[in-house]
mmCIF file of C-alpha atoms in Angstrom:
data_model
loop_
_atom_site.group_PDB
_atom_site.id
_atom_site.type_symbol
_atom_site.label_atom_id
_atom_site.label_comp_id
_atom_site.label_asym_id
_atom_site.label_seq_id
_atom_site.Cartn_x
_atom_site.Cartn_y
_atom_site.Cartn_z
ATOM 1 C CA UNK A 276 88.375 144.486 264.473
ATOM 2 C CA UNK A 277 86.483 144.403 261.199
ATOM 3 C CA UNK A 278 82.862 142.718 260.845
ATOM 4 C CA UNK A 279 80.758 141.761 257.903
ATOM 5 C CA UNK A 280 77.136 141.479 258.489
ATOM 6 C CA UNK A 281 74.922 139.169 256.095
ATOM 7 C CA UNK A 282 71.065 138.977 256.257
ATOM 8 C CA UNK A 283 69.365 136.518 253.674
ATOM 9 C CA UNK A 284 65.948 135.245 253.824
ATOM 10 C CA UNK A 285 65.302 131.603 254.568
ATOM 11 C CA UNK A 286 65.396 130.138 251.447
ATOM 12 C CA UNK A 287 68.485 127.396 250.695
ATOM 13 C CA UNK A 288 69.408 128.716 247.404
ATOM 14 C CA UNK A 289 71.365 131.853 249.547
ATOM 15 C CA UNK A 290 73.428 129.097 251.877
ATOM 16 C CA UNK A 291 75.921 129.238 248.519
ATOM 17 C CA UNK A 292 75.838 133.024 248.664
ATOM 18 C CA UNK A 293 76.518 132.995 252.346
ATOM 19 C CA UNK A 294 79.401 130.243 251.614
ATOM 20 C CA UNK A 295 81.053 132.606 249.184
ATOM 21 C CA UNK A 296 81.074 135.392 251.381
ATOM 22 C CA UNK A 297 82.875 133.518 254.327
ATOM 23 C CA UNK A 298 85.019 131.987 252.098
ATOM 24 C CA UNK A 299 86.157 135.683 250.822
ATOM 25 C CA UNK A 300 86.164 137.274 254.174
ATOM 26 C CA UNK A 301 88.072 134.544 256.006
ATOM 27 C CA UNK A 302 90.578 134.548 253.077
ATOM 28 C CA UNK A 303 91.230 138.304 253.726
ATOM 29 C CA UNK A 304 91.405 137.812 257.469
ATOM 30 C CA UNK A 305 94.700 135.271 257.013
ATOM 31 C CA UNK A 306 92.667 132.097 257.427
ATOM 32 C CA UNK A 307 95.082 129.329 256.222
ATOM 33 C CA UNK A 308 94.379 128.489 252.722
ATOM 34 C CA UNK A 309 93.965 124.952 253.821
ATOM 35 C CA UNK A 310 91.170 125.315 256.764
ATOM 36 C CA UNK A 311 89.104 127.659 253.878
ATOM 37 C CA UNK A 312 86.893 124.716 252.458
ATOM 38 C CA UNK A 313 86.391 123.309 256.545
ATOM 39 C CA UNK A 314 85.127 127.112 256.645
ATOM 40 C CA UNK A 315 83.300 127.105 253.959
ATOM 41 C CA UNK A 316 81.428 123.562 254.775
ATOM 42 C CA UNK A 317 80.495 124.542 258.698
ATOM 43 C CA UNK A 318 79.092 128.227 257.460
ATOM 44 C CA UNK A 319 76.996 125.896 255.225
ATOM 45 C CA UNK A 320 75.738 123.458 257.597
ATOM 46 C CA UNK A 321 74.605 126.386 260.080
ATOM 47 C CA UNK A 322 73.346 128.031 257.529
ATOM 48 C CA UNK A 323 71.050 125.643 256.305
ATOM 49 C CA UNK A 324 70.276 124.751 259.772
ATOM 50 C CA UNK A 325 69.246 127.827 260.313
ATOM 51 C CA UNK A 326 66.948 127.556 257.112
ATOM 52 C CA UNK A 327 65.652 124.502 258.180
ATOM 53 C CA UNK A 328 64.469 125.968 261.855
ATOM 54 C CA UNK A 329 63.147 129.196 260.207
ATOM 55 C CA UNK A 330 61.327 127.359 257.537
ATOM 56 C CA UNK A 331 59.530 124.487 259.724
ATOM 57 C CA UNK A 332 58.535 127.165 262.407
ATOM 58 C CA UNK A 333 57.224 129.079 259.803
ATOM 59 C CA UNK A 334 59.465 132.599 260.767
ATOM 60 C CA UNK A 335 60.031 135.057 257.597
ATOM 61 C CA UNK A 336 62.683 137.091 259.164
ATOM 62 C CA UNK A 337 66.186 136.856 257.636
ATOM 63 C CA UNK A 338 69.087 134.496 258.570
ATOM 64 C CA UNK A 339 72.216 136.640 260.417
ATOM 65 C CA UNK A 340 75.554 135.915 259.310
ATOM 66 C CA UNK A 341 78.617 137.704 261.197
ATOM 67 C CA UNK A 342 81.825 137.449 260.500
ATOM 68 C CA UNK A 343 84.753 139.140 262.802
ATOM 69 C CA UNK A 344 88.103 139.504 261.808
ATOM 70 C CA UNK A 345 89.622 139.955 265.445
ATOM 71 C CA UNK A 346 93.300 140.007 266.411
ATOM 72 C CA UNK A 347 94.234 136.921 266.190
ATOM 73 C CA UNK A 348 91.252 134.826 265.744
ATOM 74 C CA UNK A 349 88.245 134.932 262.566
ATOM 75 C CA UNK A 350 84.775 134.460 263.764
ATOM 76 C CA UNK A 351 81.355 133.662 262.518
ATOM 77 C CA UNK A 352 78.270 133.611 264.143
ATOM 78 C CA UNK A 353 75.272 132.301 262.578
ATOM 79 C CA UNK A 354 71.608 133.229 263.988
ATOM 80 C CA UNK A 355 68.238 132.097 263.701
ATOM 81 C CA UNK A 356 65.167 133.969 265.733
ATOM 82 C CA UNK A 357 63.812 130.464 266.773
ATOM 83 C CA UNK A 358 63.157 130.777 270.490
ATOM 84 C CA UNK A 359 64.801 127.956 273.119
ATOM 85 C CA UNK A 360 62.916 125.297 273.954
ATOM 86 C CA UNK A 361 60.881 125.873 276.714
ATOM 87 C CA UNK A 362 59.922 129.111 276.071
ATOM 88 C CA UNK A 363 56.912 130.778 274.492
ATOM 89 C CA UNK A 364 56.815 129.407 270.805
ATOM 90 C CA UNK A 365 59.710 127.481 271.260
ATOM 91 C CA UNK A 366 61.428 124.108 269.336
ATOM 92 C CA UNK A 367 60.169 121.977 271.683
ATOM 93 C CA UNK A 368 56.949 122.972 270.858
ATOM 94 C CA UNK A 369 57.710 120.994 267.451
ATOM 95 C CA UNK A 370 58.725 117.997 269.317
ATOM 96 C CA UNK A 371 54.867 116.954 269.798
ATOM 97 C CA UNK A 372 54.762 116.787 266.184
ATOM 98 C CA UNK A 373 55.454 112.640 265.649
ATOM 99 C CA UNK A 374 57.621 111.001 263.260
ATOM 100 C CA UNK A 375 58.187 114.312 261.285
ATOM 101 C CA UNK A 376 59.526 116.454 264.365
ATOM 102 C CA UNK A 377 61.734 113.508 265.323
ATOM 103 C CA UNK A 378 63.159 113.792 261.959
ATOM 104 C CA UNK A 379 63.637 117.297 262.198
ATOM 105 C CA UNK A 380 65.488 117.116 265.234
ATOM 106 C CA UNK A 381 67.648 114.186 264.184
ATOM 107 C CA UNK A 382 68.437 116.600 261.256
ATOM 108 C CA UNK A 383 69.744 119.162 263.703
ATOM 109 C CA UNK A 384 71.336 117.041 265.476
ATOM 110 C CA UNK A 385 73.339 115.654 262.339
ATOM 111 C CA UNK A 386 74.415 119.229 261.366
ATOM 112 C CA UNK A 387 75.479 119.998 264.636
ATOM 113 C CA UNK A 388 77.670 116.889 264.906
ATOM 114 C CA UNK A 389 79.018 117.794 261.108
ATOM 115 C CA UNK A 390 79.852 121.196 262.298
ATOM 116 C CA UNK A 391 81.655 120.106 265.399
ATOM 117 C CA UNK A 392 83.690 118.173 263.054
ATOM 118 C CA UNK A 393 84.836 120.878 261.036
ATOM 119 C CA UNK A 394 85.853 123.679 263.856
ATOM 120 C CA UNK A 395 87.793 123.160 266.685
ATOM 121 C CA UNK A 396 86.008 126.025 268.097
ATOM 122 C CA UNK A 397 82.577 125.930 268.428
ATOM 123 C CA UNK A 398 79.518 126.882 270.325
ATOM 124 C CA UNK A 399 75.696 126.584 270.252
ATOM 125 C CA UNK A 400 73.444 128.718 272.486
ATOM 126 C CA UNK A 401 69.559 129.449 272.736
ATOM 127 C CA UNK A 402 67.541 132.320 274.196
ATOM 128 C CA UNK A 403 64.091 133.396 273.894
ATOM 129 C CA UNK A 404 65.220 135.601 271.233
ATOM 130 C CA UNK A 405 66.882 132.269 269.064
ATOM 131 C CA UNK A 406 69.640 130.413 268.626
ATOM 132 C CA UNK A 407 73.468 131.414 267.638
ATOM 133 C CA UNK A 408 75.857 129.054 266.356
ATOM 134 C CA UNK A 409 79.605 130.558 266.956
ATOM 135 C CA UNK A 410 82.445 129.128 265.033
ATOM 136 C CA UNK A 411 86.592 130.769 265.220
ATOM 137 C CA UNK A 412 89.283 129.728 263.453
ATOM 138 C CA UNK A 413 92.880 130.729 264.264
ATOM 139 C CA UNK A 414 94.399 133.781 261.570
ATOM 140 C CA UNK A 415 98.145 133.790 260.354
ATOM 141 C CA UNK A 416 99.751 136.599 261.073
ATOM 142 C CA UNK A 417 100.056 139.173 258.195
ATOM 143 C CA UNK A 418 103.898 139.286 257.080
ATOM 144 C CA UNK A 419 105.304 142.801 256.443
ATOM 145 C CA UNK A 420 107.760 142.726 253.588
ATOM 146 C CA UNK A 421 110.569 144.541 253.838
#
């Protein structure tokens, strides 16, 4: 199992670097040339997702980007450190913001739905700690020539 580990601060002009990257690594892990732009779009939309939560809650440390090449599966988890709601400091603590906060959240809810679109295989969870977006893709096995 190999892994690639990308920290960027929150600032939307490194989304393209992150793109790039998964792009690259899921090309070397036997993605199918064909699912590489879906890839590349969902990395995007959790990336700037991810932005957009560190950026309104006003948190400087970096966006995590992790990519797994596994046996038969690629993987990439994108993190923000944007507690649950509910907790201590938490997004629902912008939700008694007004208009702004509900567009916010309609925001998030639009890149989730985007995402969702793009990968069969998704999931979203939320601790204290922040939020992880998961995303796997199926891998073609490497041919050996003889």
């Amino acid at each position: 199992m190999a892994t690639v580990e990308l920290r960027f601060s929150a600032q939307p002009e490194h989304v393209r670097t992150a793109r790039l990257v998964a792009a690259a690594v899921a090309r070397r892990a036997g993605v199918d040339e064909a699912v590489l732009d879906e890839v590349r779009l969902a990395v995007g939309e959790a990336c700037s997702r991810a932005v957009g939560l560190h950026r309104s809650h006003g948190i400087t440390a970096p966006v995590r980007v992790v990519l797994t090449d596994e046996d038969k599966t690629f993987s990439i988890e994108v993190g923000d450190e944007v507690p649950a709601p509910g907790s201590d400091g938490s997004r629902a603590a912008s939700g008694s913001g007004g208009a702004a906060a509900d567009d916010a959240d309609g925001e998030d809810e639009m890149g989730l739905a985007v995402i969702s679109g793009l990968v069969d295989d998704m999931e979203v969870s939320s601790t204290d700690e922040g939020g992880v977006i998961r995303m796997s893709w199926p891998t073609a096995p490497v041919s050996v020539l003889p």
